[in-house]
Amino acid sequence: LGGATGGYTTGPRVLIDLLRNKARPYLFSNTLAPSVAGASIEVFRMLSESSDLVEKLQSNVRQFRTAMASAGFKLSGHENCPIVPVMLGDARLASEFADEMLSRGIYVIGFSYPVVPKGAARIRVQLSAAHDAEQVQRCIDAFVDVGRAKGVIG
């Protein structure tokens, strides 16, 4: 869960030894903070009691992906994943696009080389169950407006 403050791996001893010796990210890892471990336990408790948040997240993902694809945007990633790469190709375009979205109150991140391969610049959108349908639609509308203004879509 998370990933920003460390992580953990479980498995057979031979797998752990292999990862310690060969996994590049291991060199940069640190332990989970107690607050992250506690929050992770709470998330599992919440998910075991109700699927409401999962269903809301899935609905938000469907709404966003369907509307964005219909508008003509090229999307990457798995169709059920709440992290949606909106592919733009050009690094400057991705940066300018993200800046314009922020000026409209929508916080998204532009990714370009060396974070992603050259020519594969994108905007990263991360949907949440905390978003309501109106907020998702507002994001879609902003993407469409900026996409048309920048010539990304017709």
PDB file of C-alpha atoms in Angstrom:
ATOM      1  CA  LEU A   1       0.000   0.000   0.000  1.00  0.00           C
ATOM      2  CA  GLY A   2       1.216   3.507  -0.681  1.00  0.00           C
ATOM      3  CA  GLY A   3       4.808   3.124  -1.796  1.00  0.00           C
ATOM      4  CA  ALA A   4       5.945   6.637  -1.000  1.00  0.00           C
ATOM      5  CA  THR A   5       7.426   5.747   2.365  1.00  0.00           C
ATOM      6  CA  GLY A   6       8.791   2.267   1.852  1.00  0.00           C
ATOM      7  CA  GLY A   7       7.285  -1.141   1.577  1.00  0.00           C
ATOM      8  CA  TYR A   8       7.627  -4.771   2.422  1.00  0.00           C
ATOM      9  CA  THR A   9       7.727  -8.120   0.684  1.00  0.00           C
ATOM     10  CA  THR A  10       6.742 -11.515   1.981  1.00  0.00           C
ATOM     11  CA  GLY A  11       7.517 -14.880   0.499  1.00  0.00           C
ATOM     12  CA  PRO A  12       9.828 -17.867   0.673  1.00  0.00           C
ATOM     13  CA  ARG A  13      13.335 -17.197   2.037  1.00  0.00           C
ATOM     14  CA  VAL A  14      14.919 -17.902  -1.359  1.00  0.00           C
ATOM     15  CA  LEU A  15      12.740 -15.197  -2.973  1.00  0.00           C
ATOM     16  CA  ILE A  16      13.587 -12.645  -0.287  1.00  0.00           C
ATOM     17  CA  ASP A  17      17.306 -13.399  -0.690  1.00  0.00           C
ATOM     18  CA  LEU A  18      17.008 -13.007  -4.469  1.00  0.00           C
ATOM     19  CA  LEU A  19      15.244  -9.658  -4.107  1.00  0.00           C
ATOM     20  CA  ARG A  20      17.813  -8.392  -1.610  1.00  0.00           C
ATOM     21  CA  ASN A  21      20.609  -9.155  -4.042  1.00  0.00           C
ATOM     22  CA  LYS A  22      19.014  -8.320  -7.397  1.00  0.00           C
ATOM     23  CA  ALA A  23      16.117  -5.882  -6.943  1.00  0.00           C
ATOM     24  CA  ARG A  24      17.313  -2.377  -7.736  1.00  0.00           C
ATOM     25  CA  PRO A  25      14.649  -0.574  -5.650  1.00  0.00           C
ATOM     26  CA  TYR A  26      15.854  -2.464  -2.574  1.00  0.00           C
ATOM     27  CA  LEU A  27      18.883  -0.165  -2.452  1.00  0.00           C
ATOM     28  CA  PHE A  28      16.610   2.837  -1.937  1.00  0.00           C
ATOM     29  CA  SER A  29      13.995   1.321   0.340  1.00  0.00           C
ATOM     30  CA  ASN A  30      13.177   2.130   3.908  1.00  0.00           C
ATOM     31  CA  THR A  31      10.727   0.717   6.391  1.00  0.00           C
ATOM     32  CA  LEU A  32       7.061   1.577   6.614  1.00  0.00           C
ATOM     33  CA  ALA A  33       6.237   4.345   9.059  1.00  0.00           C
ATOM     34  CA  PRO A  34       3.955   3.187  11.897  1.00  0.00           C
ATOM     35  CA  SER A  35       1.247   5.573  10.687  1.00  0.00           C
ATOM     36  CA  VAL A  36       1.298   3.976   7.206  1.00  0.00           C
ATOM     37  CA  ALA A  37       1.156   0.474   8.703  1.00  0.00           C
ATOM     38  CA  GLY A  38      -1.747   1.500  10.942  1.00  0.00           C
ATOM     39  CA  ALA A  39      -3.618   3.177   8.094  1.00  0.00           C
ATOM     40  CA  SER A  40      -3.089   0.072   5.941  1.00  0.00           C
ATOM     41  CA  ILE A  41      -4.592  -2.154   8.633  1.00  0.00           C
ATOM     42  CA  GLU A  42      -7.580   0.214   8.869  1.00  0.00           C
ATOM     43  CA  VAL A  43      -8.070   0.100   5.083  1.00  0.00           C
ATOM     44  CA  PHE A  44      -8.239  -3.693   5.169  1.00  0.00           C
ATOM     45  CA  ARG A  45     -10.761  -3.506   8.044  1.00  0.00           C
ATOM     46  CA  MET A  46     -12.912  -1.026   6.096  1.00  0.00           C
ATOM     47  CA  LEU A  47     -12.802  -3.140   2.936  1.00  0.00           C
ATOM     48  CA  SER A  48     -13.783  -6.272   4.818  1.00  0.00           C
ATOM     49  CA  GLU A  49     -16.898  -4.503   6.165  1.00  0.00           C
ATOM     50  CA  SER A  50     -18.190  -2.809   3.003  1.00  0.00           C
ATOM     51  CA  SER A  51     -17.563  -2.614  -0.737  1.00  0.00           C
ATOM     52  CA  ASP A  52     -19.124   0.858  -1.067  1.00  0.00           C
ATOM     53  CA  LEU A  53     -15.817   2.681  -1.552  1.00  0.00           C
ATOM     54  CA  VAL A  54     -14.584   0.152  -4.112  1.00  0.00           C
ATOM     55  CA  GLU A  55     -17.846   0.418  -6.055  1.00  0.00           C
ATOM     56  CA  LYS A  56     -17.691   4.231  -5.984  1.00  0.00           C
ATOM     57  CA  LEU A  57     -14.099   4.189  -7.212  1.00  0.00           C
ATOM     58  CA  GLN A  58     -15.000   1.797 -10.033  1.00  0.00           C
ATOM     59  CA  SER A  59     -17.883   4.063 -11.025  1.00  0.00           C
ATOM     60  CA  ASN A  60     -15.587   7.104 -11.099  1.00  0.00           C
ATOM     61  CA  VAL A  61     -13.042   5.229 -13.224  1.00  0.00           C
ATOM     62  CA  ARG A  62     -15.733   4.116 -15.708  1.00  0.00           C
ATOM     63  CA  GLN A  63     -17.148   7.641 -15.932  1.00  0.00           C
ATOM     64  CA  PHE A  64     -13.734   9.214 -16.537  1.00  0.00           C
ATOM     65  CA  ARG A  65     -12.354   6.637 -18.970  1.00  0.00           C
ATOM     66  CA  THR A  66     -15.554   6.411 -21.019  1.00  0.00           C
ATOM     67  CA  ALA A  67     -15.932  10.170 -21.410  1.00  0.00           C
ATOM     68  CA  MET A  68     -12.241  10.785 -22.098  1.00  0.00           C
ATOM     69  CA  ALA A  69     -12.072   8.073 -24.755  1.00  0.00           C
ATOM     70  CA  SER A  70     -15.282   9.374 -26.350  1.00  0.00           C
ATOM     71  CA  ALA A  71     -13.753  12.855 -26.453  1.00  0.00           C
ATOM     72  CA  GLY A  72     -10.817  11.467 -28.428  1.00  0.00           C
ATOM     73  CA  PHE A  73      -8.085  11.205 -25.813  1.00  0.00           C
ATOM     74  CA  LYS A  74      -5.648   8.300 -25.983  1.00  0.00           C
ATOM     75  CA  LEU A  75      -5.633   6.557 -22.608  1.00  0.00           C
ATOM     76  CA  SER A  76      -3.195   3.961 -21.370  1.00  0.00           C
ATOM     77  CA  GLY A  77      -3.249   1.507 -18.495  1.00  0.00           C
ATOM     78  CA  HIS A  78      -5.766  -1.084 -17.420  1.00  0.00           C
ATOM     79  CA  GLU A  79      -9.412  -0.133 -17.920  1.00  0.00           C
ATOM     80  CA  ASN A  80     -10.221  -0.643 -14.227  1.00  0.00           C
ATOM     81  CA  CYS A  81      -7.196   1.153 -12.803  1.00  0.00           C
ATOM     82  CA  PRO A  82      -7.837   4.491 -11.042  1.00  0.00           C
ATOM     83  CA  ILE A  83      -4.472   5.826 -12.242  1.00  0.00           C
ATOM     84  CA  VAL A  84      -5.172   6.916 -15.814  1.00  0.00           C
ATOM     85  CA  PRO A  85      -2.332   7.988 -18.113  1.00  0.00           C
ATOM     86  CA  VAL A  86      -3.621  10.452 -20.719  1.00  0.00           C
ATOM     87  CA  MET A  87      -1.074  10.055 -23.506  1.00  0.00           C
ATOM     88  CA  LEU A  88       0.160  13.254 -25.165  1.00  0.00           C
ATOM     89  CA  GLY A  89       3.584  12.239 -26.523  1.00  0.00           C
ATOM     90  CA  ASP A  90       5.294  15.640 -26.317  1.00  0.00           C
ATOM     91  CA  ALA A  91       7.041  16.670 -23.069  1.00  0.00           C
ATOM     92  CA  ARG A  92       6.397  20.404 -23.407  1.00  0.00           C
ATOM     93  CA  LEU A  93       2.753  19.768 -24.255  1.00  0.00           C
ATOM     94  CA  ALA A  94       2.340  17.568 -21.161  1.00  0.00           C
ATOM     95  CA  SER A  95       3.870  20.242 -18.929  1.00  0.00           C
ATOM     96  CA  GLU A  96       1.829  23.076 -20.430  1.00  0.00           C
ATOM     97  CA  PHE A  97      -1.323  20.955 -20.333  1.00  0.00           C
ATOM     98  CA  ALA A  98      -0.845  20.204 -16.618  1.00  0.00           C
ATOM     99  CA  ASP A  99      -0.226  23.899 -15.909  1.00  0.00           C
ATOM    100  CA  GLU A 100      -3.419  24.865 -17.720  1.00  0.00           C
ATOM    101  CA  MET A 101      -5.394  22.231 -15.827  1.00  0.00           C
ATOM    102  CA  LEU A 102      -4.049  23.618 -12.536  1.00  0.00           C
ATOM    103  CA  SER A 103      -5.146  27.121 -13.527  1.00  0.00           C
ATOM    104  CA  ARG A 104      -8.647  25.604 -13.810  1.00  0.00           C
ATOM    105  CA  GLY A 105      -8.414  24.064 -10.339  1.00  0.00           C
ATOM    106  CA  ILE A 106      -7.578  20.529 -11.480  1.00  0.00           C
ATOM    107  CA  TYR A 107      -4.315  19.098 -10.118  1.00  0.00           C
ATOM    108  CA  VAL A 108      -2.769  16.571 -12.478  1.00  0.00           C
ATOM    109  CA  ILE A 109       0.872  15.751 -13.158  1.00  0.00           C
ATOM    110  CA  GLY A 110       2.707  15.794 -16.480  1.00  0.00           C
ATOM    111  CA  PHE A 111       5.265  13.024 -16.878  1.00  0.00           C
ATOM    112  CA  SER A 112       8.018  13.047 -19.490  1.00  0.00           C
ATOM    113  CA  TYR A 113      11.498  11.675 -20.085  1.00  0.00           C
ATOM    114  CA  PRO A 114      13.383  10.397 -18.077  1.00  0.00           C
ATOM    115  CA  VAL A 115      10.401   9.302 -15.948  1.00  0.00           C
ATOM    116  CA  VAL A 116       8.746   7.748 -19.020  1.00  0.00           C
ATOM    117  CA  PRO A 117      10.312   6.846 -22.400  1.00  0.00           C
ATOM    118  CA  LYS A 118      10.997   9.646 -24.875  1.00  0.00           C
ATOM    119  CA  GLY A 119       7.911  10.361 -26.950  1.00  0.00           C
ATOM    120  CA  ALA A 120       5.601   8.886 -24.307  1.00  0.00           C
ATOM    121  CA  ALA A 121       4.837  12.026 -22.268  1.00  0.00           C
ATOM    122  CA  ARG A 122       1.534  11.936 -20.495  1.00  0.00           C
ATOM    123  CA  ILE A 123      -0.732  13.464 -17.907  1.00  0.00           C
ATOM    124  CA  ARG A 124      -1.289  11.249 -14.890  1.00  0.00           C
ATOM    125  CA  VAL A 125      -4.797  11.360 -13.453  1.00  0.00           C
ATOM    126  CA  GLN A 126      -5.473   9.634 -10.152  1.00  0.00           C
ATOM    127  CA  LEU A 127      -9.145   9.060  -9.393  1.00  0.00           C
ATOM    128  CA  SER A 128     -10.452   8.409  -5.898  1.00  0.00           C
ATOM    129  CA  ALA A 129     -13.605   7.223  -4.168  1.00  0.00           C
ATOM    130  CA  ALA A 130     -13.502  10.603  -2.408  1.00  0.00           C
ATOM    131  CA  HIS A 131     -14.405  12.298  -5.713  1.00  0.00           C
ATOM    132  CA  ASP A 132     -18.076  12.681  -6.528  1.00  0.00           C
ATOM    133  CA  ALA A 133     -19.530  12.384 -10.030  1.00  0.00           C
ATOM    134  CA  GLU A 134     -19.709  16.166 -10.431  1.00  0.00           C
ATOM    135  CA  GLN A 135     -16.013  16.554  -9.623  1.00  0.00           C
ATOM    136  CA  VAL A 136     -15.102  13.834 -12.110  1.00  0.00           C
ATOM    137  CA  GLN A 137     -17.229  15.564 -14.753  1.00  0.00           C
ATOM    138  CA  ARG A 138     -15.571  18.910 -13.987  1.00  0.00           C
ATOM    139  CA  CYS A 139     -12.182  17.271 -14.582  1.00  0.00           C
ATOM    140  CA  ILE A 140     -13.387  15.745 -17.853  1.00  0.00           C
ATOM    141  CA  ASP A 141     -14.782  19.103 -19.006  1.00  0.00           C
ATOM    142  CA  ALA A 142     -11.469  20.816 -18.231  1.00  0.00           C
ATOM    143  CA  PHE A 143      -9.547  18.131 -20.144  1.00  0.00           C
ATOM    144  CA  VAL A 144     -11.817  18.571 -23.150  1.00  0.00           C
ATOM    145  CA  ASP A 145     -11.479  22.374 -23.088  1.00  0.00           C
ATOM    146  CA  VAL A 146      -7.692  22.311 -22.734  1.00  0.00           C
ATOM    147  CA  GLY A 147      -7.386  19.423 -25.203  1.00  0.00           C
ATOM    148  CA  ARG A 148      -9.272  21.388 -27.861  1.00  0.00           C
ATOM    149  CA  ALA A 149      -7.336  24.593 -27.157  1.00  0.00           C
ATOM    150  CA  LYS A 150      -4.021  22.739 -27.494  1.00  0.00           C
ATOM    151  CA  GLY A 151      -5.092  20.766 -30.573  1.00  0.00           C
ATOM    152  CA  VAL A 152      -4.908  17.392 -28.834  1.00  0.00           C
ATOM    153  CA  ILE A 153      -8.520  16.568 -29.716  1.00  0.00           C
ATOM    154  CA  GLY A 154     -10.898  17.934 -32.362  1.00  0.00           C
TER     155      GLY A 154
END
